[in-house]
Short mmCIF file of C-alpha atoms and ligand atoms in Angstrom, two decimals:
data_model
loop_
_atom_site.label_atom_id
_atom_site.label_comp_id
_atom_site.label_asym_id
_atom_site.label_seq_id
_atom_site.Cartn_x
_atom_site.Cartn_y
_atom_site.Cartn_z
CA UNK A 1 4.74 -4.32 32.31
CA UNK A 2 3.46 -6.92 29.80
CA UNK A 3 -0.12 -5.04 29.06
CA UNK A 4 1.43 -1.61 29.38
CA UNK A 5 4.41 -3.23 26.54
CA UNK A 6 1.46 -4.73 24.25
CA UNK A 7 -0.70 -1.39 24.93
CA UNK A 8 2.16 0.68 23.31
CA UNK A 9 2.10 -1.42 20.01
CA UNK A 10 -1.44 -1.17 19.95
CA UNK A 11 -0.98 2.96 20.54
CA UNK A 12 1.39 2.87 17.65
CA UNK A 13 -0.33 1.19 15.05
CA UNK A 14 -3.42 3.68 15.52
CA UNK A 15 -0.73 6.54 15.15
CA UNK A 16 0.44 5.25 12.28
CA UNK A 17 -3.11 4.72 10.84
CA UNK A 18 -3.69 8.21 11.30
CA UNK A 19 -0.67 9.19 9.94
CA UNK A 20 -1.71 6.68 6.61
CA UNK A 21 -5.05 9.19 6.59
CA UNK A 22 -3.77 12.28 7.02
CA UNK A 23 -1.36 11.57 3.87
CA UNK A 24 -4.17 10.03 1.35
CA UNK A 25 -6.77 12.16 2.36
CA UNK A 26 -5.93 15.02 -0.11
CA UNK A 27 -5.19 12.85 -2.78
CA UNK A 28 -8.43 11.26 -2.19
CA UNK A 29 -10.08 14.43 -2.26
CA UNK A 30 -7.76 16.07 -5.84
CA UNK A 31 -8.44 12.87 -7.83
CA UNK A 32 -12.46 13.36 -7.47
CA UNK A 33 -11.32 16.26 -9.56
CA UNK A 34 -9.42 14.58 -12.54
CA UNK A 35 -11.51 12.94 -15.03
CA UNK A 36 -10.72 9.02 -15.96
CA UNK A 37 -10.24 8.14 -19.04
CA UNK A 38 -10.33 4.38 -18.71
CA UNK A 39 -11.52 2.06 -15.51
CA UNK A 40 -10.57 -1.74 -14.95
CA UNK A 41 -12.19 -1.63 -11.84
CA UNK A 42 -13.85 -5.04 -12.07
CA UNK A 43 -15.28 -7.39 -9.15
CA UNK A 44 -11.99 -9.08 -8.84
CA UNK A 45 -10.31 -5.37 -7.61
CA UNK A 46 -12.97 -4.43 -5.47
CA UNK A 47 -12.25 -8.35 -3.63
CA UNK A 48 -8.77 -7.14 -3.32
CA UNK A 49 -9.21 -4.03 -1.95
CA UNK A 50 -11.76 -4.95 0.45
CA UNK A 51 -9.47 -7.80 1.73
CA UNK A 52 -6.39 -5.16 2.03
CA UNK A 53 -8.73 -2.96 4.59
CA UNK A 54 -10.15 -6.06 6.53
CA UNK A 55 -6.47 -6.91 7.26
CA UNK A 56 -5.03 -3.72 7.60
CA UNK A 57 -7.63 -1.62 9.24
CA UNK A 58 -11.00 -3.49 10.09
CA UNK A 59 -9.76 -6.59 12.06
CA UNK A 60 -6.84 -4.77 13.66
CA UNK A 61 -8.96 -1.72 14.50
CA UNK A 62 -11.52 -4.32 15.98
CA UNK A 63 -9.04 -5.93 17.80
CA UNK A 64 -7.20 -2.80 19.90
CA UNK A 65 -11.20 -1.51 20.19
CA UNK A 66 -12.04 -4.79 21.95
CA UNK A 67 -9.07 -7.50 22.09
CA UNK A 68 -10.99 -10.26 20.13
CA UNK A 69 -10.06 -13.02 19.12
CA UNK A 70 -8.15 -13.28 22.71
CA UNK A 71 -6.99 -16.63 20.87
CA UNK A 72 -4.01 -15.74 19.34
CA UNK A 73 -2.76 -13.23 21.93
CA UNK A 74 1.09 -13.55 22.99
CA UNK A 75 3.46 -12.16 25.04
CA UNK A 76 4.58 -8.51 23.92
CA UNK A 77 8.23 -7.90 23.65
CA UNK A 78 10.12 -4.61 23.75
CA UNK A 79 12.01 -5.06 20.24
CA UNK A 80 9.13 -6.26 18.53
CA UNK A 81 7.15 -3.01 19.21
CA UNK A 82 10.10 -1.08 18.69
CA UNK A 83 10.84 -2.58 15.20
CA UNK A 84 7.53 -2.56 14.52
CA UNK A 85 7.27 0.89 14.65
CA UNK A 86 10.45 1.77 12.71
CA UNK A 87 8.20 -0.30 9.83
CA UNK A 88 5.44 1.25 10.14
CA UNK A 89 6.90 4.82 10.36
CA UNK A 90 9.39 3.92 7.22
CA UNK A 91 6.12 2.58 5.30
CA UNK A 92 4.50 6.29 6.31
CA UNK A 93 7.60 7.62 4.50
CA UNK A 94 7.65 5.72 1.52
CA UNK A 95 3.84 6.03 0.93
CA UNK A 96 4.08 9.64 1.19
CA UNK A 97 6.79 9.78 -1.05
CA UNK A 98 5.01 7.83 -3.88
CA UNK A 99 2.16 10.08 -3.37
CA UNK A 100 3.87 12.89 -4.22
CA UNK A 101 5.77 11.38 -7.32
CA UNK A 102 2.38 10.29 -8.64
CA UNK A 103 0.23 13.39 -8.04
CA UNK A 104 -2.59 13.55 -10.60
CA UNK A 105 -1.94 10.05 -11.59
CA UNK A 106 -3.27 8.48 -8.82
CA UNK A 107 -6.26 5.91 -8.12
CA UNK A 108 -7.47 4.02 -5.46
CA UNK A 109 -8.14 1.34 -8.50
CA UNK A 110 -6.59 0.31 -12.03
CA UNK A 111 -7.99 3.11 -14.07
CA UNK A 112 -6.15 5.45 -16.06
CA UNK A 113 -6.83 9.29 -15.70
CA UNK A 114 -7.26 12.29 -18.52
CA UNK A 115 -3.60 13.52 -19.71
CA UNK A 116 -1.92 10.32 -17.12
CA UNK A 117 1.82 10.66 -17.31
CA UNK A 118 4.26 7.90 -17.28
CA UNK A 119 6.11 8.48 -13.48
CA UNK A 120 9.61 6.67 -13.38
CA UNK A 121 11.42 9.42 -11.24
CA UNK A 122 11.60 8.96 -7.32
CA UNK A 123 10.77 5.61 -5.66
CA UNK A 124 9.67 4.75 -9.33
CA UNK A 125 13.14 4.98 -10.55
CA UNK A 126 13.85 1.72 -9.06
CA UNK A 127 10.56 -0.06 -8.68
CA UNK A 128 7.52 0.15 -10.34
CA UNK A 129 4.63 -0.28 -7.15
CA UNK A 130 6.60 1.48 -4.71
CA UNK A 131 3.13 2.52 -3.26
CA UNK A 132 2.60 -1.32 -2.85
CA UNK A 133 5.77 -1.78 -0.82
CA UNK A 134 4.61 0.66 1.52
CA UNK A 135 1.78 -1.26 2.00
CA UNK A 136 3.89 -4.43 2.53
CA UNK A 137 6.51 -2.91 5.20
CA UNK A 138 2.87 -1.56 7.09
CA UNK A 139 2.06 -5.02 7.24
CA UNK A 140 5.08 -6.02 8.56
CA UNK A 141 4.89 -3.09 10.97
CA UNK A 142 1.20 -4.32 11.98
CA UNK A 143 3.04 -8.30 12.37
CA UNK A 144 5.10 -6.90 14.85
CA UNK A 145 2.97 -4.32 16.82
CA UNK A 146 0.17 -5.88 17.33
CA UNK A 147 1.07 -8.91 19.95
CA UNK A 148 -1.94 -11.55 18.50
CA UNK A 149 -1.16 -14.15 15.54
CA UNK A 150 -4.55 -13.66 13.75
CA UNK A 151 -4.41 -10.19 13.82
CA UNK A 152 -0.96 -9.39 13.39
CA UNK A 153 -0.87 -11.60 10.22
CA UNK A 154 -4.20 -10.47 9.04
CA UNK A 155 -2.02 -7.49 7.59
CA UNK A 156 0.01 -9.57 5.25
CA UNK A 157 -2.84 -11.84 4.27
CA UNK A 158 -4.71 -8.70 3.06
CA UNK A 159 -1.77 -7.10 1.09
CA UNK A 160 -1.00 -10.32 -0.60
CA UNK A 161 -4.48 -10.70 -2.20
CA UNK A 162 -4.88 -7.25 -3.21
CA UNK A 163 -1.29 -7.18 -4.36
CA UNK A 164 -1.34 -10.95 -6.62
CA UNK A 165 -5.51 -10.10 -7.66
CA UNK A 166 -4.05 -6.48 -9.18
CA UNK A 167 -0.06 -6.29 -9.76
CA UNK A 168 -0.54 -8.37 -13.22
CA UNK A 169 -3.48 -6.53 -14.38
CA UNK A 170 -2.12 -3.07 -13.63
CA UNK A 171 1.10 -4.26 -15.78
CA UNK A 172 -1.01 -5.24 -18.59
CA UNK A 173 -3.08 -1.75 -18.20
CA UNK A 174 0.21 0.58 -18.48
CA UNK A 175 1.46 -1.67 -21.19
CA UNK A 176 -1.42 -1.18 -22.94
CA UNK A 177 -1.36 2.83 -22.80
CA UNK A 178 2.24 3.10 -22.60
CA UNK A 179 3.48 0.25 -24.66
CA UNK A 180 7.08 0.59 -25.29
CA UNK A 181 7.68 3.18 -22.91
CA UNK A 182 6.19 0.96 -20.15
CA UNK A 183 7.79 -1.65 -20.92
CA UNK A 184 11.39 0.09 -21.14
CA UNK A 185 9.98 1.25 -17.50
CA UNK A 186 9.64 -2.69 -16.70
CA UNK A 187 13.03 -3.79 -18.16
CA UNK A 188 15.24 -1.30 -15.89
CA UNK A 189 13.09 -2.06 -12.46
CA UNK A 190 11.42 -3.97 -10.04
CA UNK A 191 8.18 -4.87 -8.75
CA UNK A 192 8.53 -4.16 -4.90
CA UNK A 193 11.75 -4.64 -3.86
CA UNK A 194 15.01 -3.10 -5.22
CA UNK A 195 17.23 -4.95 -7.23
CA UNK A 196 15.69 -7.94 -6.22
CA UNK A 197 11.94 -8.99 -6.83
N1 SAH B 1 1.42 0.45 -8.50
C1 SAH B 1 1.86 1.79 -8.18
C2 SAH B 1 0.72 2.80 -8.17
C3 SAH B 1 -0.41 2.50 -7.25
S1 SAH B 1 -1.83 3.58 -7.50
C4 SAH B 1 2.61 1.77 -6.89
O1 SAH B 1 2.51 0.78 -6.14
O2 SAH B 1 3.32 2.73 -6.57
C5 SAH B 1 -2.62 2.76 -8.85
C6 SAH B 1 -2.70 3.58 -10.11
O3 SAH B 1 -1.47 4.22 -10.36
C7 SAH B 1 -2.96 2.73 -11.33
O4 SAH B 1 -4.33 2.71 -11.59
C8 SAH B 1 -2.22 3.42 -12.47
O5 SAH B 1 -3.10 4.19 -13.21
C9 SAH B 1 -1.25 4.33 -11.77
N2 SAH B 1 0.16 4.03 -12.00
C10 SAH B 1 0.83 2.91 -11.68
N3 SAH B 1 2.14 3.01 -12.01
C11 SAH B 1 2.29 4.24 -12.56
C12 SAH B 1 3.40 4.94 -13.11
N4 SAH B 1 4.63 4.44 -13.14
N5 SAH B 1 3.17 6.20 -13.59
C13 SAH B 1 1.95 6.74 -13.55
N6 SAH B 1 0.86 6.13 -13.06
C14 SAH B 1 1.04 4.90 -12.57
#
């Protein structure tokens, strides 16, 4: 019951990878198309985003391919996976969401793109890195499906160096283009959470 229990976590973090893929792909694929304008894409972001997909994908992927590190393993329970899931599928949601609201506008990295439009409509109507929470509530989803310390926490490790390396920077960047506009924008929302951070 135990391996069959952590198995199912395991299951549901790949679906929801797949999920995560089958949402950015096209974006991935339109904003090869848009010209940018101006790129802060510096040595500093590329640390942060490699650390996001080591915890997120590379050492969780590793781990359901081969269950290393054994170390950390414990003992699956029922509610975890199921809460974990209801994360992960709600961070699905939200990510799509922000893709959407963002459309052209989007990067992988801080750059800004030919004719980039200020979004505050949607999840940006009350915070301004919605995108960013959805990458904190798949963390949590990953904490709790994923039955092993290391691995499980790997997720939030990874989205809290890529989020503190960039969430200043990007501020500073739409300031910068935007300037009062933006920071309007900033004084009527929040970072990640509504109404409270
Ligand atoms: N931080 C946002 C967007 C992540 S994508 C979020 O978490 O939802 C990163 C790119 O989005 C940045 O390079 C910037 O060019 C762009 N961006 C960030 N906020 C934006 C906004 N409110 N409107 C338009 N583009 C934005």
């Amino acid at each position: 019951m135990n391996l069959s229990l952590g198995a199912a976590g395991e299951i549901a973090w790949v679906l929801g990878i797949v999920a995560w893929y089958i949402v950015r792909r096209p974006f991935e694929r339109r904003a090869k198309r848009v010209r940018v304008v101006s790129s802060r894409r510096t040595l500093v972001e590329n640390v942060g985003l490699a650390s996001a997909l080591l915890g997120l994908a590379v050492i969780p992927g590793f781990y359901v391919a081969t269950g290393v590190p054994e170390a950390g393993d414990y003992t699956p329970r029922a509610w975890a996976v199921v809460f974990g899931a209801i994360l992960f599928a709600s961070a699905i949601w939200v990510f799509r969401r922000t893709h959407k609201e963002l459309g052209r506008n989007w990067s992988i990295s801080l750059e800004i793109r030919e004719k980039h439009e200020l979004i505050s409509t949607g999840p940006y109507a009350l915070i301004r890195h919605p995108m960013y929470t959805s990458f904190l509530l798949m963390a949590l989803g990953q904490a709790f499906l994923i039955a092993n310390w290391v691995v499980g926490l790997a997720g939030l490790v990874g989205f809290a160096i890529l989020f503190f390396l960039r969430v200043d920077k990007e501020e500073r960047m739409m300031l910068e283009i935007f300037g009062t506009r933006y920071r309007d924008y900033m004084e009527r929302t929040k970072r990640l959470i509504p109404y409270l951070y």
